[in-house]
Amino acid sequence: ELAGLKAYIAKGGFLIFDDFRNSNEWYNLEAQMNRVFPQARWVDMPMDHPIFHSFYDIDSMAIIPQYYDSGSAMLRGLFEDNDPKKRLIAIANFNTDMSEFWEFSDTGIKAMGDTNEAFKLGVNYIIYGITH
C-alpha cells in the first residue's frame, strides 16, 4: 500500500486529510506519511497559496470554520521535495472537521455561513487537485 500511495503521488495525485483534533491524532498522521515519504515535513499553509484561490478567494484563516470546541483551525501542507514552491501533494485540516460541515449541511447542526465557507474550501481543494 505504501508503494501504491507513493506511485499515486508521483503520477500527480493529491491527498486531503480531515478531522484531527489533538496532537496524538496529528502525530499518527505524520508517522504514517513518513513511512511513504521519510523526509516529508508538514508546513502551515500560507493564505497566498494557489489552493486558496483556485476557484473561491479565501484570504483569511478566520473564515475557516471550527468544528470542535476550542482553538483555531489549522491547514497544513506537504509539498513535493519539501519545497513550498513545488506542487502541494497533501493538505490536512487540523483542529477542525471540514467534512462534517459537508456531510450535515442539510440538518442545521452548524451555522449556514460556516457550512458555506466549508463548501468553498472543498471546491478549492477539488479544483486545485484536478488542475495541479
mmCIF file of C-alpha atoms in Angstrom:
data_model
loop_
_atom_site.group_PDB
_atom_site.id
_atom_site.type_symbol
_atom_site.label_atom_id
_atom_site.label_comp_id
_atom_site.label_asym_id
_atom_site.label_seq_id
_atom_site.Cartn_x
_atom_site.Cartn_y
_atom_site.Cartn_z
ATOM 1 C CA GLU A 1 0.000 0.000 0.000
ATOM 2 C CA LEU A 2 2.871 2.369 0.721
ATOM 3 C CA ALA A 3 4.322 1.783 -2.750
ATOM 4 C CA GLY A 4 0.880 2.313 -4.289
ATOM 5 C CA LEU A 5 0.381 5.604 -2.463
ATOM 6 C CA LYS A 6 3.851 6.789 -3.445
ATOM 7 C CA ALA A 7 3.122 5.880 -7.088
ATOM 8 C CA TYR A 8 -0.216 7.715 -6.950
ATOM 9 C CA ILE A 9 1.501 10.879 -5.730
ATOM 10 C CA ALA A 10 4.284 10.512 -8.327
ATOM 11 C CA LYS A 11 1.615 10.407 -11.069
ATOM 12 C CA GLY A 12 0.169 13.719 -9.862
ATOM 13 C CA GLY A 13 -2.164 12.517 -7.121
ATOM 14 C CA PHE A 14 -3.364 14.815 -4.346
ATOM 15 C CA LEU A 15 -4.447 13.852 -0.811
ATOM 16 C CA ILE A 16 -6.851 15.548 1.575
ATOM 17 C CA PHE A 17 -6.793 14.587 5.249
ATOM 18 C CA ASP A 18 -9.524 15.773 7.577
ATOM 19 C CA ASP A 19 -10.674 15.549 11.183
ATOM 20 C CA PHE A 20 -7.739 15.912 13.560
ATOM 21 C CA ARG A 21 -8.318 17.476 16.922
ATOM 22 C CA ASN A 22 -5.350 16.646 19.092
ATOM 23 C CA SER A 23 -1.633 16.048 18.954
ATOM 24 C CA ASN A 24 -1.872 12.251 19.165
ATOM 25 C CA GLU A 25 -4.012 12.137 16.028
ATOM 26 C CA TRP A 26 -1.640 14.544 14.284
ATOM 27 C CA TYR A 27 1.463 12.565 15.272
ATOM 28 C CA ASN A 28 -0.121 9.393 13.898
ATOM 29 C CA LEU A 29 -0.760 11.010 10.501
ATOM 30 C CA GLU A 30 2.761 12.389 10.445
ATOM 31 C CA ALA A 31 4.235 8.994 11.331
ATOM 32 C CA GLN A 32 2.216 7.186 8.667
ATOM 33 C CA MET A 33 3.099 9.701 5.954
ATOM 34 C CA ASN A 34 6.768 9.448 6.946
ATOM 35 C CA ARG A 35 6.539 5.774 6.033
ATOM 36 C CA VAL A 36 5.725 6.886 2.478
ATOM 37 C CA PHE A 37 7.941 9.980 2.360
ATOM 38 C CA PRO A 38 10.614 9.650 5.087
ATOM 39 C CA GLN A 39 11.918 13.185 4.631
ATOM 40 C CA ALA A 40 8.483 14.824 4.452
ATOM 41 C CA ARG A 41 7.845 17.911 6.563
ATOM 42 C CA TRP A 42 4.386 19.418 7.027
ATOM 43 C CA VAL A 43 4.136 23.211 6.930
ATOM 44 C CA ASP A 44 1.377 25.622 7.866
ATOM 45 C CA MET A 45 -0.287 26.761 4.666
ATOM 46 C CA PRO A 46 0.189 30.410 3.679
ATOM 47 C CA MET A 47 -3.009 32.158 2.592
ATOM 48 C CA ASP A 48 -1.433 33.259 -0.695
ATOM 49 C CA HIS A 49 -1.038 29.639 -1.841
ATOM 50 C CA PRO A 50 -2.988 28.870 -5.050
ATOM 51 C CA ILE A 51 -5.156 26.285 -3.274
ATOM 52 C CA PHE A 52 -6.931 29.165 -1.533
ATOM 53 C CA HIS A 53 -7.543 30.950 -4.830
ATOM 54 C CA SER A 54 -8.211 28.120 -7.299
ATOM 55 C CA PHE A 55 -11.946 28.956 -7.543
ATOM 56 C CA TYR A 56 -13.015 30.967 -4.497
ATOM 57 C CA ASP A 57 -10.704 33.549 -2.957
ATOM 58 C CA ILE A 58 -10.081 32.637 0.660
ATOM 59 C CA ASP A 59 -7.873 35.331 2.125
ATOM 60 C CA SER A 60 -8.028 34.593 5.834
ATOM 61 C CA MET A 61 -7.977 31.592 8.127
ATOM 62 C CA ALA A 62 -10.632 33.405 10.155
ATOM 63 C CA ILE A 63 -13.311 32.148 7.751
ATOM 64 C CA ILE A 64 -12.218 28.505 8.032
ATOM 65 C CA PRO A 65 -14.921 27.015 10.249
ATOM 66 C CA GLN A 66 -14.020 25.389 13.540
ATOM 67 C CA TYR A 67 -15.949 22.194 14.138
ATOM 68 C CA TYR A 68 -14.612 21.407 17.591
ATOM 69 C CA ASP A 69 -14.893 23.285 20.859
ATOM 70 C CA SER A 70 -11.742 25.371 21.015
ATOM 71 C CA GLY A 71 -8.790 26.747 19.156
ATOM 72 C CA SER A 72 -8.466 27.732 15.548
ATOM 73 C CA ALA A 73 -8.496 25.503 12.531
ATOM 74 C CA MET A 74 -5.061 24.959 11.015
ATOM 75 C CA LEU A 75 -4.321 23.814 7.498
ATOM 76 C CA ARG A 76 -1.001 22.109 6.904
ATOM 77 C CA GLY A 77 0.532 21.069 3.628
ATOM 78 C CA LEU A 78 3.013 18.544 2.365
ATOM 79 C CA PHE A 79 4.998 19.666 -0.672
ATOM 80 C CA GLU A 80 6.968 17.800 -3.278
ATOM 81 C CA ASP A 81 10.633 17.691 -2.159
ATOM 82 C CA ASN A 82 9.646 19.766 0.920
ATOM 83 C CA ASP A 83 9.672 22.830 -1.294
ATOM 84 C CA PRO A 84 6.641 25.150 -0.879
ATOM 85 C CA LYS A 85 7.316 26.465 -4.391
ATOM 86 C CA LYS A 86 6.671 22.997 -5.805
ATOM 87 C CA ARG A 87 3.447 21.014 -6.039
ATOM 88 C CA LEU A 88 1.296 20.581 -2.967
ATOM 89 C CA ILE A 89 0.811 16.829 -2.646
ATOM 90 C CA ALA A 90 -1.323 16.714 0.502
ATOM 91 C CA ILE A 91 -3.299 19.030 2.740
ATOM 92 C CA ALA A 92 -4.542 18.307 6.249
ATOM 93 C CA ASN A 93 -7.331 20.091 8.066
ATOM 94 C CA PHE A 94 -6.066 20.085 11.653
ATOM 95 C CA ASN A 95 -8.213 21.044 14.639
ATOM 96 C CA THR A 96 -11.357 21.015 12.558
ATOM 97 C CA ASP A 97 -13.550 18.560 10.699
ATOM 98 C CA MET A 98 -14.441 20.101 7.349
ATOM 99 C CA SER A 99 -16.253 17.003 6.122
ATOM 100 C CA GLU A 100 -18.754 17.231 8.986
ATOM 101 C CA PHE A 101 -19.918 20.571 7.583
ATOM 102 C CA TRP A 102 -20.328 18.942 4.163
ATOM 103 C CA GLU A 103 -21.971 15.803 5.500
ATOM 104 C CA PHE A 104 -24.540 17.527 7.718
ATOM 105 C CA SER A 105 -25.179 20.645 5.636
ATOM 106 C CA ASP A 106 -28.882 19.866 5.332
ATOM 107 C CA THR A 107 -29.505 19.317 9.049
ATOM 108 C CA GLY A 108 -28.878 22.751 10.568
ATOM 109 C CA ILE A 109 -26.420 21.337 13.118
ATOM 110 C CA LYS A 110 -23.927 24.081 12.259
ATOM 111 C CA ALA A 111 -24.494 27.626 11.053
ATOM 112 C CA MET A 112 -25.180 28.010 7.342
ATOM 113 C CA GLY A 113 -22.416 30.602 6.983
ATOM 114 C CA ASP A 114 -19.813 28.169 8.335
ATOM 115 C CA THR A 115 -21.172 25.410 6.135
ATOM 116 C CA ASN A 116 -20.914 27.641 3.065
ATOM 117 C CA GLU A 117 -17.294 28.510 3.877
ATOM 118 C CA ALA A 118 -16.510 24.806 4.311
ATOM 119 C CA PHE A 119 -18.000 24.126 0.876
ATOM 120 C CA LYS A 120 -15.870 26.905 -0.629
ATOM 121 C CA LEU A 121 -12.747 25.333 0.776
ATOM 122 C CA GLY A 122 -13.822 21.915 -0.513
ATOM 123 C CA VAL A 123 -14.439 23.270 -4.000
ATOM 124 C CA ASN A 124 -10.997 24.869 -3.951
ATOM 125 C CA TYR A 125 -9.452 21.542 -2.915
ATOM 126 C CA ILE A 126 -11.116 19.757 -5.817
ATOM 127 C CA ILE A 127 -10.235 22.395 -8.397
ATOM 128 C CA TYR A 128 -6.644 22.586 -7.184
ATOM 129 C CA GLY A 129 -6.343 18.789 -7.152
ATOM 130 C CA ILE A 130 -7.509 18.378 -10.747
ATOM 131 C CA THR A 131 -5.530 21.311 -12.144
ATOM 132 C CA HIS A 132 -2.170 20.814 -10.439
#
